[in-house]
mmCIF file of C-alpha atoms in Angstrom:
data_model
loop_
_atom_site.group_PDB
_atom_site.id
_atom_site.type_symbol
_atom_site.label_atom_id
_atom_site.label_comp_id
_atom_site.label_asym_id
_atom_site.label_seq_id
_atom_site.Cartn_x
_atom_site.Cartn_y
_atom_site.Cartn_z
ATOM 1 C CA MET G 1 -5.561 -30.111 -3.362
ATOM 2 C CA ASN G 2 -5.828 -29.210 0.607
ATOM 3 C CA ALA G 3 -4.102 -26.505 1.502
ATOM 4 C CA LEU G 4 -4.974 -23.694 4.404
ATOM 5 C CA GLY G 5 -3.879 -21.153 2.685
ATOM 6 C CA LYS G 6 -2.006 -19.564 -0.415
ATOM 7 C CA HIS G 7 0.714 -17.182 0.229
ATOM 8 C CA LEU G 8 1.088 -15.028 -3.156
ATOM 9 C CA LEU G 9 4.767 -13.690 -3.860
ATOM 10 C CA LEU G 10 4.522 -10.501 -5.642
ATOM 11 C CA GLU G 11 7.435 -7.816 -7.464
ATOM 12 C CA LEU G 12 7.414 -4.802 -9.098
ATOM 13 C CA LYS G 13 9.487 -3.072 -11.331
ATOM 14 C CA GLY G 14 9.848 0.149 -12.682
ATOM 15 C CA CYS G 15 7.973 1.776 -10.123
ATOM 16 C CA ASP G 16 8.200 5.291 -9.345
ATOM 17 C CA ARG G 17 9.990 6.062 -7.012
ATOM 18 C CA GLU G 18 8.752 8.610 -5.245
ATOM 19 C CA VAL G 19 5.768 6.784 -4.752
ATOM 20 C CA LEU G 20 8.441 3.545 -2.868
ATOM 21 C CA ASN G 21 9.214 6.125 -0.867
ATOM 22 C CA ASP G 22 6.222 7.901 0.702
ATOM 23 C CA ILE G 23 5.220 5.742 4.236
ATOM 24 C CA GLY G 24 2.051 7.650 4.382
ATOM 25 C CA PHE G 25 1.194 6.484 0.327
ATOM 26 C CA LEU G 26 2.265 3.063 0.896
ATOM 27 C CA ARG G 27 -0.029 2.588 4.254
ATOM 28 C CA GLU G 28 -2.798 3.198 2.386
ATOM 29 C CA ALA G 29 -2.220 1.373 -0.056
ATOM 30 C CA LEU G 30 -2.616 -1.900 1.775
ATOM 31 C CA LEU G 31 -5.391 -0.724 3.941
ATOM 32 C CA ALA G 32 -7.271 0.119 0.861
ATOM 33 C CA ALA G 33 -6.083 -3.403 -0.438
ATOM 34 C CA ALA G 34 -7.299 -5.684 2.600
ATOM 35 C CA VAL G 35 -10.724 -3.594 3.472
ATOM 36 C CA GLY G 36 -11.170 -3.492 -1.060
ATOM 37 C CA ALA G 37 -10.875 -7.595 -0.702
ATOM 38 C CA GLY G 38 -12.938 -7.481 2.107
ATOM 39 C CA ALA G 39 -10.023 -8.497 4.820
ATOM 40 C CA THR G 40 -9.714 -7.524 8.422
ATOM 41 C CA VAL G 41 -7.332 -5.305 9.405
ATOM 42 C CA LEU G 42 -5.574 -6.078 12.845
ATOM 43 C CA GLY G 43 -2.641 -4.998 13.142
ATOM 44 C CA GLU G 44 0.317 -2.744 11.416
ATOM 45 C CA SER G 45 3.641 -1.901 10.956
ATOM 46 C CA PHE G 46 5.397 0.688 8.826
ATOM 47 C CA HIS G 47 8.607 1.915 8.694
ATOM 48 C CA GLN G 48 10.856 4.444 6.679
ATOM 49 C CA PHE G 49 14.044 3.923 6.166
ATOM 50 C CA LYS G 50 16.944 6.633 5.587
ATOM 51 C CA PRO G 51 18.151 7.198 2.614
ATOM 52 C CA GLN G 52 15.182 5.931 1.521
ATOM 53 C CA GLY G 53 12.832 2.475 1.271
ATOM 54 C CA VAL G 54 9.849 1.744 3.515
ATOM 55 C CA SER G 55 8.655 -1.826 5.145
ATOM 56 C CA GLY G 56 5.044 -2.269 6.590
ATOM 57 C CA VAL G 57 3.441 -4.669 7.320
ATOM 58 C CA VAL G 58 -0.771 -5.003 7.761
ATOM 59 C CA ILE G 59 -1.833 -7.946 10.179
ATOM 60 C CA ILE G 60 -5.687 -9.110 8.829
ATOM 61 C CA ALA G 61 -7.544 -11.966 10.664
ATOM 62 C CA GLU G 62 -6.876 -13.961 7.348
ATOM 63 C CA SER G 63 -2.954 -14.384 7.672
ATOM 64 C CA HIS G 64 -1.351 -10.857 6.729
ATOM 65 C CA ILE G 65 0.383 -8.679 3.439
ATOM 66 C CA CYS G 66 3.828 -6.729 3.247
ATOM 67 C CA ILE G 67 5.813 -4.463 1.836
ATOM 68 C CA HIS G 68 9.612 -4.138 1.293
ATOM 69 C CA THR G 69 10.519 -1.078 -1.148
ATOM 70 C CA TRP G 70 13.952 0.017 -2.868
ATOM 71 C CA PRO G 71 12.975 2.550 -4.333
ATOM 72 C CA GLU G 72 16.020 3.171 -5.768
ATOM 73 C CA TYR G 73 15.165 0.342 -8.087
ATOM 74 C CA GLY G 74 11.895 0.918 -8.839
ATOM 75 C CA TYR G 75 12.287 -2.484 -7.222
ATOM 76 C CA ALA G 76 9.325 -3.881 -4.625
ATOM 77 C CA ALA G 77 8.190 -7.216 -3.515
ATOM 78 C CA ALA G 78 4.964 -7.371 -1.743
ATOM 79 C CA ASP G 79 3.722 -10.997 -0.101
ATOM 80 C CA ILE G 80 -0.235 -11.490 0.171
ATOM 81 C CA PHE G 81 -0.479 -14.761 2.705
ATOM 82 C CA THR G 82 -4.252 -15.543 3.312
ATOM 83 C CA CYS G 83 -6.085 -18.627 4.650
ATOM 84 C CA GLY G 84 -9.726 -19.227 4.280
ATOM 85 C CA SER G 85 -11.453 -18.565 1.547
ATOM 86 C CA THR G 86 -12.933 -15.343 2.528
ATOM 87 C CA VAL G 87 -10.133 -13.552 0.938
ATOM 88 C CA GLN G 88 -8.615 -13.473 -2.486
ATOM 89 C CA PRO G 89 -5.245 -12.544 -1.773
ATOM 90 C CA GLU G 90 -5.271 -12.205 -6.274
ATOM 91 C CA LYS G 91 -7.578 -9.049 -5.258
ATOM 92 C CA VAL G 92 -5.346 -7.886 -2.641
ATOM 93 C CA ALA G 93 -2.604 -8.255 -5.067
ATOM 94 C CA GLU G 94 -4.300 -6.597 -7.916
ATOM 95 C CA ILE G 95 -4.968 -3.614 -5.739
ATOM 96 C CA ILE G 96 -1.895 -2.976 -4.799
ATOM 97 C CA LEU G 97 -0.575 -3.214 -8.389
ATOM 98 C CA GLY G 98 -3.806 -0.670 -9.728
ATOM 99 C CA LYS G 99 -2.112 1.743 -6.660
ATOM 100 C CA LEU G 100 1.799 1.138 -7.533
ATOM 101 C CA GLY G 101 1.792 0.791 -11.168
ATOM 102 C CA GLY G 102 5.457 0.018 -12.755
ATOM 103 C CA LYS G 103 6.065 -1.274 -15.923
ATOM 104 C CA ASN G 104 5.533 -5.245 -15.556
ATOM 105 C CA HIS G 105 5.836 -7.331 -12.185
ATOM 106 C CA SER G 106 5.187 -11.059 -11.552
ATOM 107 C CA ILE G 107 3.648 -12.989 -8.613
ATOM 108 C CA ALA G 108 4.628 -16.020 -7.326
ATOM 109 C CA GLU G 109 1.969 -18.636 -5.451
ATOM 110 C CA MET G 110 3.226 -20.922 -3.273
ATOM 111 C CA PRO G 111 0.179 -23.068 -1.260
ATOM 112 C CA ILE G 112 0.820 -23.068 2.499
ATOM 113 C CA GLY G 113 -0.130 -25.851 4.823
ATOM 114 C CA VAL G 114 -0.499 -28.720 2.571
ATOM 115 C CA LEU G 115 -1.048 -30.570 5.253
ATOM 116 C CA ASP G 116 0.004 -35.397 5.390
ATOM 117 C CA THR G 117 -3.150 -36.308 7.106
ATOM 118 C CA GLN G 118 -1.026 -38.377 9.655
ATOM 119 C CA LEU G 119 -0.007 -35.437 10.779
ATOM 120 C CA VAL G 120 -2.827 -33.946 11.958
ATOM 121 C CA MET D 1 22.505 -13.862 -9.122
ATOM 122 C CA ASN D 2 21.985 -10.522 -7.902
ATOM 123 C CA ALA D 3 19.171 -10.687 -5.554
ATOM 124 C CA LEU D 4 18.398 -8.097 -2.814
ATOM 125 C CA GLY D 5 17.685 -9.470 -0.580
ATOM 126 C CA LYS D 6 16.144 -13.730 -0.025
ATOM 127 C CA HIS D 7 12.837 -14.936 1.452
ATOM 128 C CA LEU D 8 12.145 -17.966 3.185
ATOM 129 C CA LEU D 9 9.422 -20.282 3.653
ATOM 130 C CA LEU D 10 9.200 -22.190 6.101
ATOM 131 C CA GLU D 11 6.260 -24.820 7.203
ATOM 132 C CA LEU D 12 6.390 -26.584 10.311
ATOM 133 C CA LYS D 13 4.446 -29.686 10.852
ATOM 134 C CA GLY D 14 4.370 -32.233 13.864
ATOM 135 C CA CYS D 15 4.224 -29.052 16.376
ATOM 136 C CA ASP D 16 2.827 -29.095 19.882
ATOM 137 C CA ARG D 17 -0.331 -27.702 19.519
ATOM 138 C CA GLU D 18 -0.204 -25.378 23.118
ATOM 139 C CA VAL D 19 2.976 -23.847 22.058
ATOM 140 C CA LEU D 20 1.655 -22.842 18.903
ATOM 141 C CA ASN D 21 -1.472 -21.407 20.630
ATOM 142 C CA ASP D 22 0.725 -19.593 22.704
ATOM 143 C CA ILE D 23 1.347 -15.812 22.065
ATOM 144 C CA GLY D 24 4.195 -14.821 24.506
ATOM 145 C CA PHE D 25 5.933 -17.677 23.712
ATOM 146 C CA LEU D 26 5.624 -17.209 19.997
ATOM 147 C CA ARG D 27 6.203 -13.519 20.146
ATOM 148 C CA GLU D 28 9.359 -14.136 22.364
ATOM 149 C CA ALA D 29 10.178 -16.386 19.425
ATOM 150 C CA LEU D 30 10.322 -14.171 16.514
ATOM 151 C CA LEU D 31 12.286 -11.599 19.124
ATOM 152 C CA ALA D 32 14.844 -13.940 19.646
ATOM 153 C CA ALA D 33 15.357 -15.077 16.428
ATOM 154 C CA ALA D 34 15.405 -12.523 15.012
ATOM 155 C CA VAL D 35 18.510 -10.821 17.826
ATOM 156 C CA GLY D 36 20.074 -14.420 17.911
ATOM 157 C CA ALA D 37 20.344 -13.918 13.745
ATOM 158 C CA GLY D 38 21.801 -9.979 14.058
ATOM 159 C CA ALA D 39 19.071 -8.366 13.061
ATOM 160 C CA THR D 40 17.429 -5.221 13.833
ATOM 161 C CA VAL D 41 13.936 -4.997 15.634
ATOM 162 C CA LEU D 42 11.947 -2.122 14.577
ATOM 163 C CA GLY D 43 8.015 -2.994 14.836
ATOM 164 C CA GLU D 44 6.051 -6.343 15.962
ATOM 165 C CA SER D 45 2.489 -7.488 15.598
ATOM 166 C CA PHE D 46 1.306 -10.169 16.925
ATOM 167 C CA HIS D 47 -2.553 -11.214 17.865
ATOM 168 C CA GLN D 48 -3.933 -14.663 19.290
ATOM 169 C CA PHE D 49 -7.339 -15.935 17.445
ATOM 170 C CA LYS D 50 -9.772 -17.436 19.177
ATOM 171 C CA PRO D 51 -10.763 -20.668 19.567
ATOM 172 C CA GLN D 52 -7.088 -20.727 18.502
ATOM 173 C CA GLY D 53 -3.773 -20.102 16.588
ATOM 174 C CA VAL D 54 -1.844 -16.835 16.176
ATOM 175 C CA SER D 55 -0.113 -14.427 13.861
ATOM 176 C CA GLY D 56 2.896 -12.251 14.291
ATOM 177 C CA VAL D 57 5.244 -10.202 12.456
ATOM 178 C CA VAL D 58 8.211 -8.806 13.616
ATOM 179 C CA ILE D 59 9.750 -6.110 11.037
ATOM 180 C CA ILE D 60 13.401 -5.869 11.691
ATOM 181 C CA ALA D 61 15.824 -3.251 9.270
ATOM 182 C CA GLU D 62 16.628 -5.617 6.984
ATOM 183 C CA SER D 63 12.963 -7.003 6.596
ATOM 184 C CA HIS D 64 10.867 -8.640 8.325
ATOM 185 C CA ILE D 65 9.556 -12.228 10.072
ATOM 186 C CA CYS D 66 6.459 -13.891 10.431
ATOM 187 C CA ILE D 67 4.183 -16.646 11.294
ATOM 188 C CA HIS D 68 0.889 -18.064 11.449
ATOM 189 C CA THR D 69 0.155 -20.732 13.431
ATOM 190 C CA TRP D 70 -2.846 -23.607 13.194
ATOM 191 C CA PRO D 71 -2.198 -25.468 17.229
ATOM 192 C CA GLU D 72 -5.047 -27.779 15.981
ATOM 193 C CA TYR D 73 -3.208 -28.977 12.500
ATOM 194 C CA GLY D 74 -0.303 -28.754 15.271
ATOM 195 C CA TYR D 75 1.428 -26.645 11.945
ATOM 196 C CA ALA D 76 3.360 -23.568 11.751
ATOM 197 C CA ALA D 77 3.718 -21.448 8.921
ATOM 198 C CA ALA D 78 7.022 -19.205 8.874
ATOM 199 C CA ASP D 79 7.970 -16.691 6.380
ATOM 200 C CA ILE D 80 11.708 -14.902 7.016
ATOM 201 C CA PHE D 81 12.499 -12.204 3.988
ATOM 202 C CA THR D 82 15.849 -10.561 4.148
ATOM 203 C CA CYS D 83 17.292 -8.378 2.038
ATOM 204 C CA GLY D 84 21.683 -7.378 2.419
ATOM 205 C CA SER D 85 24.175 -9.390 3.735
ATOM 206 C CA THR D 86 24.234 -8.979 7.684
ATOM 207 C CA VAL D 87 21.883 -11.230 8.547
ATOM 208 C CA GLN D 88 21.261 -14.931 7.689
ATOM 209 C CA PRO D 89 17.613 -15.407 7.071
ATOM 210 C CA GLU D 90 18.737 -19.744 7.908
ATOM 211 C CA LYS D 91 19.574 -18.613 11.314
ATOM 212 C CA VAL D 92 16.666 -17.250 11.821
ATOM 213 C CA ALA D 93 14.534 -20.376 10.317
ATOM 214 C CA GLU D 94 17.649 -23.244 12.688
ATOM 215 C CA ILE D 95 16.393 -20.626 15.884
ATOM 216 C CA ILE D 96 12.377 -20.340 14.984
ATOM 217 C CA LEU D 97 13.300 -24.422 14.664
ATOM 218 C CA GLY D 98 14.952 -24.913 17.478
ATOM 219 C CA LYS D 99 12.584 -22.716 19.726
ATOM 220 C CA LEU D 100 8.909 -24.790 17.961
ATOM 221 C CA GLY D 101 10.445 -28.524 17.427
ATOM 222 C CA GLY D 102 8.081 -30.286 15.561
ATOM 223 C CA LYS D 103 8.189 -33.449 13.934
ATOM 224 C CA ASN D 104 9.698 -32.592 10.504
ATOM 225 C CA HIS D 105 9.517 -29.610 8.702
ATOM 226 C CA SER D 106 10.145 -28.201 5.211
ATOM 227 C CA ILE D 107 12.354 -24.798 4.181
ATOM 228 C CA ALA D 108 12.035 -22.725 0.002
ATOM 229 C CA GLU D 109 13.608 -20.392 -0.847
ATOM 230 C CA MET D 110 12.683 -17.735 -2.561
ATOM 231 C CA PRO D 111 15.540 -15.018 -4.337
ATOM 232 C CA ILE D 112 14.149 -11.670 -4.169
ATOM 233 C CA GLY D 113 14.462 -8.751 -6.507
ATOM 234 C CA VAL D 114 16.558 -10.263 -8.959
ATOM 235 C CA LEU D 115 16.835 -6.689 -10.596
ATOM 236 C CA ASP D 116 16.894 -6.369 -14.718
ATOM 237 C CA THR D 117 19.316 -3.619 -15.466
ATOM 238 C CA GLN D 118 17.683 -1.670 -17.899
ATOM 239 C CA LEU D 119 14.546 -1.112 -15.400
ATOM 240 C CA VAL D 120 16.978 0.223 -12.609
#
């Protein structure tokens, strides 16, 4: 399939609630996942919600990695969008899973930019 | 369905190539979409690629809006992730579509955080 990239939608359930509310830990985890998968980090934006929860994104040269956490449910949703073949989004997901733990998780994969040649 | 949020994956094809390479226009379009849908903007990160293409994200209190463009294919992929019921992601998508145009588009909707009560 001629796709420009892949979008992995990762859900983590049963995570440690303190971890999911620790913006510094989550920032380090996403940056480590980006670097560990060979991505080039271009920018980032993280935000701590009150009373709880963190949203964060790391823009990489190969697209982006986002996370949103709901500590009150032990739940986090991450999405990993990569284009090209240099960075494997599965590797990014593996590192995030290793750092955040959780009782279980799911990953949905969506191809991005399956182009109809008549439009390009 | 008891979901924490919704994730819309928007693909635009047949867009104007200059528009897709205009970081200032794309930044304004995403911010306008956020504000127009009643979202609260918390942060942003945009990047211009060489020779072409733009990646950008706007972090909103209700989650995020991202875009990645491939001007060489007239193609853009946006994802709109919202939690809660204040902001309708369909409204964000409508504003982005209105600003970017394109010959056709598709929207896939993914529910986020359909929690199993035994884990919360």
